[in-house]
Coordinates of C-alpha atoms and ligand atoms in Angstrom, one line a residue:
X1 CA 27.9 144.6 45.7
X2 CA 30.1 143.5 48.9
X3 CA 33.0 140.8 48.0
X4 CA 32.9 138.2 50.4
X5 CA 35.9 137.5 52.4
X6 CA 36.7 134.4 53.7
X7 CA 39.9 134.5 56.5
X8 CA 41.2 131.7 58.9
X9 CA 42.5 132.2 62.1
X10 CA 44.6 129.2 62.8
X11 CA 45.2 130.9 66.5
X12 CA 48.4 128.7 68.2
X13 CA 48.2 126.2 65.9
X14 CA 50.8 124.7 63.1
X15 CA 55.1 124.4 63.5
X16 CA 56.1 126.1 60.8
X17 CA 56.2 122.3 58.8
X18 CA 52.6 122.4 59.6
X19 CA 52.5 125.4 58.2
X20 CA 53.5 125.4 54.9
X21 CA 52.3 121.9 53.9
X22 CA 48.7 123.5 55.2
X23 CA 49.5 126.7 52.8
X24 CA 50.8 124.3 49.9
X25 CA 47.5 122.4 49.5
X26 CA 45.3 126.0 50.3
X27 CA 47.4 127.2 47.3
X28 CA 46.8 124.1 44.9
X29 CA 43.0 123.9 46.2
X30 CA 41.7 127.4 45.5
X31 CA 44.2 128.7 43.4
X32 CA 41.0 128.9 40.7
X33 CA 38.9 130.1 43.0
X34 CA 37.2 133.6 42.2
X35 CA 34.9 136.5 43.6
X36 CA 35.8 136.0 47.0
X37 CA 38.9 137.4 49.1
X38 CA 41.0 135.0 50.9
X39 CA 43.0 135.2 53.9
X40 CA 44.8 132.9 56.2
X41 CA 46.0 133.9 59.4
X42 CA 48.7 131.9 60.9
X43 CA 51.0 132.5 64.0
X44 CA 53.9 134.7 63.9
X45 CA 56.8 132.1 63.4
X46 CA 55.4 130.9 60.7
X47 CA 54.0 134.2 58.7
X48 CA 57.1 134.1 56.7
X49 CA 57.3 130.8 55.4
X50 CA 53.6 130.5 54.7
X51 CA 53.9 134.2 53.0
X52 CA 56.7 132.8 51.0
X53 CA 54.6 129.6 49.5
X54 CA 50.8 132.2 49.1
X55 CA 53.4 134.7 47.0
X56 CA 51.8 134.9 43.8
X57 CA 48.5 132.9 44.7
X58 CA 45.4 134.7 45.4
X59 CA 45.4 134.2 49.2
X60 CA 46.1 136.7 51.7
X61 CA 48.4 136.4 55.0
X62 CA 47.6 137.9 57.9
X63 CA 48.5 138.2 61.9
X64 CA 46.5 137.4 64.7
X65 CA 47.5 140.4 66.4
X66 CA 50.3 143.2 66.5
X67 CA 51.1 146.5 69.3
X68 CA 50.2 149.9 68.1
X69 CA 54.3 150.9 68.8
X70 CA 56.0 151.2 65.9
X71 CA 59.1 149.5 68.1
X72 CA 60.9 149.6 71.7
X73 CA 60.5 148.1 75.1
X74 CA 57.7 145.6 74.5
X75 CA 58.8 142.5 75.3
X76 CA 56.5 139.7 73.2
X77 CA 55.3 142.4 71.1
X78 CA 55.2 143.2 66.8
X79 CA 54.9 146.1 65.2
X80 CA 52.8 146.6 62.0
X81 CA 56.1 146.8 59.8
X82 CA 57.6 143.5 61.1
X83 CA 54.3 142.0 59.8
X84 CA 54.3 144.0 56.9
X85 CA 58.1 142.6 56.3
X86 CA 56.9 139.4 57.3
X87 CA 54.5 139.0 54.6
X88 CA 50.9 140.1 55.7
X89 CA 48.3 142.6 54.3
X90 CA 45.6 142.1 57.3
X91 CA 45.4 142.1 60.7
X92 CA 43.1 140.5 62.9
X93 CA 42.6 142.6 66.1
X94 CA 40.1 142.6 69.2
X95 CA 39.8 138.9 68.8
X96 CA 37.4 137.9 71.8
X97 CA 40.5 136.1 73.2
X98 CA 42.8 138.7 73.5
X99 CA 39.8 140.8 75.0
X100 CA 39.5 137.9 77.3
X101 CA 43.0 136.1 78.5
X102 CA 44.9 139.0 77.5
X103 CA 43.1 141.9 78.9
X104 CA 42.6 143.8 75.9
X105 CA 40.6 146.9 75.9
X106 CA 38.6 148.4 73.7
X107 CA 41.0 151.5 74.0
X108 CA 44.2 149.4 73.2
X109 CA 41.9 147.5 70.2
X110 CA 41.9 151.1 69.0
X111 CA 44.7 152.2 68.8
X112 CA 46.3 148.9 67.0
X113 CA 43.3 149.9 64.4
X114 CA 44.7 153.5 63.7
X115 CA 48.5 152.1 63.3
X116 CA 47.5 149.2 61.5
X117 CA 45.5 151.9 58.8
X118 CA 48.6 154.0 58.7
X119 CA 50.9 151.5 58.0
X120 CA 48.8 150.1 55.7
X121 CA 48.1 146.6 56.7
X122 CA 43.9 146.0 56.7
X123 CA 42.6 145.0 60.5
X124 CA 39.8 142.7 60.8
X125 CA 38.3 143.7 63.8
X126 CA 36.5 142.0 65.6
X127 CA 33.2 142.4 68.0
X128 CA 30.7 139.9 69.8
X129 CA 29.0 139.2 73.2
X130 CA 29.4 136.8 75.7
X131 CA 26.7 134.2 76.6
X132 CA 25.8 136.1 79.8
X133 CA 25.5 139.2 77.8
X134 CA 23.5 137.9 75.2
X135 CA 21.3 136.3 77.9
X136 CA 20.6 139.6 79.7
X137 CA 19.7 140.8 76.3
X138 CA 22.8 142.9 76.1
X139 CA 24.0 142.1 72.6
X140 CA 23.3 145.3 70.7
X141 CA 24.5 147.4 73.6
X142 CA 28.3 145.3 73.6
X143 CA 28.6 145.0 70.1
X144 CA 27.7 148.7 69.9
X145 CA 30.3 149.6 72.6
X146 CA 32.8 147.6 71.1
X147 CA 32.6 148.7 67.5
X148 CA 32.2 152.3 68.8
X149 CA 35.2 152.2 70.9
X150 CA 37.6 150.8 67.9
X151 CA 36.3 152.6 64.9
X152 CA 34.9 155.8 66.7
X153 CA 37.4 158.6 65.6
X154 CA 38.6 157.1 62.4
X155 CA 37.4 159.1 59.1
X156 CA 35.1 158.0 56.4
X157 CA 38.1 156.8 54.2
X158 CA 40.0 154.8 56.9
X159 CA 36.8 152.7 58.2
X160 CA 36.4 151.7 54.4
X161 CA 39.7 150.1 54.3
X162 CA 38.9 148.2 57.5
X163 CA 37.0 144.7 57.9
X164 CA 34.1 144.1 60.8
X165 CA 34.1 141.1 62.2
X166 CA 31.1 139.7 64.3
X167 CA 31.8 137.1 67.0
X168 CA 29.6 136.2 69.2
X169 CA 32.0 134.5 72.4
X170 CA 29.7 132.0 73.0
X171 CA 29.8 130.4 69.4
X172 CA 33.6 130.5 69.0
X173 CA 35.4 127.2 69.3
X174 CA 31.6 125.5 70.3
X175 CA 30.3 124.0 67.8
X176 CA 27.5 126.4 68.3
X177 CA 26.9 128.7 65.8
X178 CA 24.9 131.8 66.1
X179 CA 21.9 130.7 63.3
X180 CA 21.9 132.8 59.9
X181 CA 19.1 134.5 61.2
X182 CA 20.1 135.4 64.8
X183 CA 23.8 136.5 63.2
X184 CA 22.4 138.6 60.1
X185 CA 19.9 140.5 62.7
X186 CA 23.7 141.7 64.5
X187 CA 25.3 142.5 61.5
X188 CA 21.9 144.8 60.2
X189 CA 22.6 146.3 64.0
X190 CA 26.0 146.7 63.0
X191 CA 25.7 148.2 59.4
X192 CA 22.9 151.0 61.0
X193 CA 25.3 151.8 63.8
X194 CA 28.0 152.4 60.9
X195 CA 25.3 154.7 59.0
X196 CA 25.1 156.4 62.3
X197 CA 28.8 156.9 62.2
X198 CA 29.5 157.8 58.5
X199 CA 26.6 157.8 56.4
X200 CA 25.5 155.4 53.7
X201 CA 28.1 155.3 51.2
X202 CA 30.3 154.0 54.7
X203 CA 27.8 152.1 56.1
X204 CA 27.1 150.1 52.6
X205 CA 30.4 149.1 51.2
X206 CA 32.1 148.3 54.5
X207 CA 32.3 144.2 54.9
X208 CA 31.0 142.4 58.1
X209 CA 32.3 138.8 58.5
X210 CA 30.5 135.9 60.9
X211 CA 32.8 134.3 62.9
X212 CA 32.2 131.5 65.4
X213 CA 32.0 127.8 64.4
X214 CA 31.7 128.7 61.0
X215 CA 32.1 124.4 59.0
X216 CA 31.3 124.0 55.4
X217 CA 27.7 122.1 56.9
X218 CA 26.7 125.6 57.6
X219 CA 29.0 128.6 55.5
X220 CA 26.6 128.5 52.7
X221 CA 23.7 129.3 54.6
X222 CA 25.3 131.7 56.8
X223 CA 27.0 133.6 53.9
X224 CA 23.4 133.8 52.1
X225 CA 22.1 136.7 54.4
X226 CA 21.6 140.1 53.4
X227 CA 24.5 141.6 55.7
X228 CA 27.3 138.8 56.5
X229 CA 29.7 139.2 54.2
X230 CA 32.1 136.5 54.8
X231 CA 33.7 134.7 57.8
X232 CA 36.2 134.7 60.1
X233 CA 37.0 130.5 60.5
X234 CA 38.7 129.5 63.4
X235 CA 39.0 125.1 64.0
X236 CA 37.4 124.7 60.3
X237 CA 40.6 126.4 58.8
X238 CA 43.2 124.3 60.0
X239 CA 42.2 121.7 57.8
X240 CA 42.6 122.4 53.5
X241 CA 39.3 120.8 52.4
X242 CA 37.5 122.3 54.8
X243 CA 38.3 125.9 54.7
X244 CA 38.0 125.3 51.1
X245 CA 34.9 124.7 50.7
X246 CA 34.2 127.2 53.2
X247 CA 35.6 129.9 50.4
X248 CA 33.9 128.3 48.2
X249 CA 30.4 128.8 49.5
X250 CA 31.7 132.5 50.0
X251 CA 32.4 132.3 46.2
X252 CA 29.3 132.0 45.7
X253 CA 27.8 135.1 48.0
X254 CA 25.1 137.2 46.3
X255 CA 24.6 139.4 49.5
X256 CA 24.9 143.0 49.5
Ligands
PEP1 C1 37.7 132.4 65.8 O1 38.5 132.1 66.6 O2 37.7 133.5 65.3 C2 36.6 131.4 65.5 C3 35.6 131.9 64.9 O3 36.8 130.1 65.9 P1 35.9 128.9 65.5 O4 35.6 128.9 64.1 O5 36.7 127.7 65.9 O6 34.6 129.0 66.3

């Protein structure tokens, strides 16, 4: 069976007070909690002080982002190591609004996936249609494109290391989430396209999170379908109680 994970993307939110008093009560809150993988993902000031307070606790740090380099003339940029150094096992990459403000590609989501597998930090990455798309009855065809282009050329062994994440654009920062139904029908979509790819054993253990106005009104019935095995929690995880009980419900995830 697939172990939920649970990860929050706090995006460009939190001074690095904010921070660590956020990561202090995540730690006291779900420092008991089991059978579910945790992960916050906080911005990169801060990925060392939160990493400091999680050391030891059963929640994950992540980045919201990093450049394939390995270092040089990138003004702005991160490498994998300096995130590694910094504290974080995952990545998030592909995020719908880097693909969107920041003119991310599904070539450049690519290549952030291989150096993020050889350095060893795990990238969430992360698919979804827009509302346009989705309305010209395009879903399956972007989502398809996407995961293609970012998982294409990897081999059996790297995909498994990797996370899915499915986003639909029009449900992120909404308050309209995609319903259990209408998401789990992706993620089936997703899982057969990665059977396509690599085969059962592939297609079967690899984890596919929902993301996109995820609340803990609606985690537990999201996280009860066959194929979503966790979320990706953007405005619910910047406060404790909430993306608690957001982990919680993903504690309690029977799927797969
Ligand atoms: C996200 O940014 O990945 C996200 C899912 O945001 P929200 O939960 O706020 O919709």
């Amino acid at each position: 069976m697939r172990k939920a994970i649970v990860a929050g993307n706090w995006k460009m939110n939190k001074t690095l007070d904010e921070a660590i008093a956020l990561a202090r009560s995540l730690r006291d809150l779900l420092d008991a909690v089991h059978h579910v993988d945790m992960v916050v993902c906080p911005p990169y000031p801060t990925l060392s002080g939160v990493s400091e307070i999680l050391k030891g606790s059963p929640i994950g740090v992540g980045a919201q982002n990093m450049h394939w380099e390995s270092q040089g003339a990138y003004t702005g940029e991160v490498s994998a190591k300096m995130l590694l150094t910094a504290g974080c096992q995952y990545v998030i990459l592909g995020h719908s609004e880097r693909r969107l403000h920041f003119g991310e590609t599904d070539d450049g989501v690519r290549k952030k996936v291989v150096a993020a597998l050889k350095s060893g930090l795990v990238p969430i990455i992360c698919v979804g249609e827009r509302l346009d798309e989705r309305e010209a009855g395009r879903t399956e065809q972007v989502v398809a494109k996407q995961l293609r282009g970012a998982v294409g050329g990897l081999s059996a062994e790297e995909l498994l290391r990797g996370i899915i994440a499915y986003e639909p654009v029009w449900a992120i920062g909404t308050g309209r989430a995609a319903t259990p139904e209408m998401a789990n029908e992706v993620h089936t979509f997703l899982r057969r396209l990665l059977r396509e790819l690599h085969g059962e054993g592939v297609a079967s253990a690899v984890r596919i999170q929902y993301g996109g106005s995820v609340t803990e009104e609606n985690a537990a019935s999201l996280l009860r379908q066959s194929d979503i095995d966790g979320a990706l929690v953007g405005g619910a995880s910047l406060k404790a109680e909430s993306f608690a009980a957001i982990v919680r419900a993903g504690s309690e995830h029977t799927g797969g």
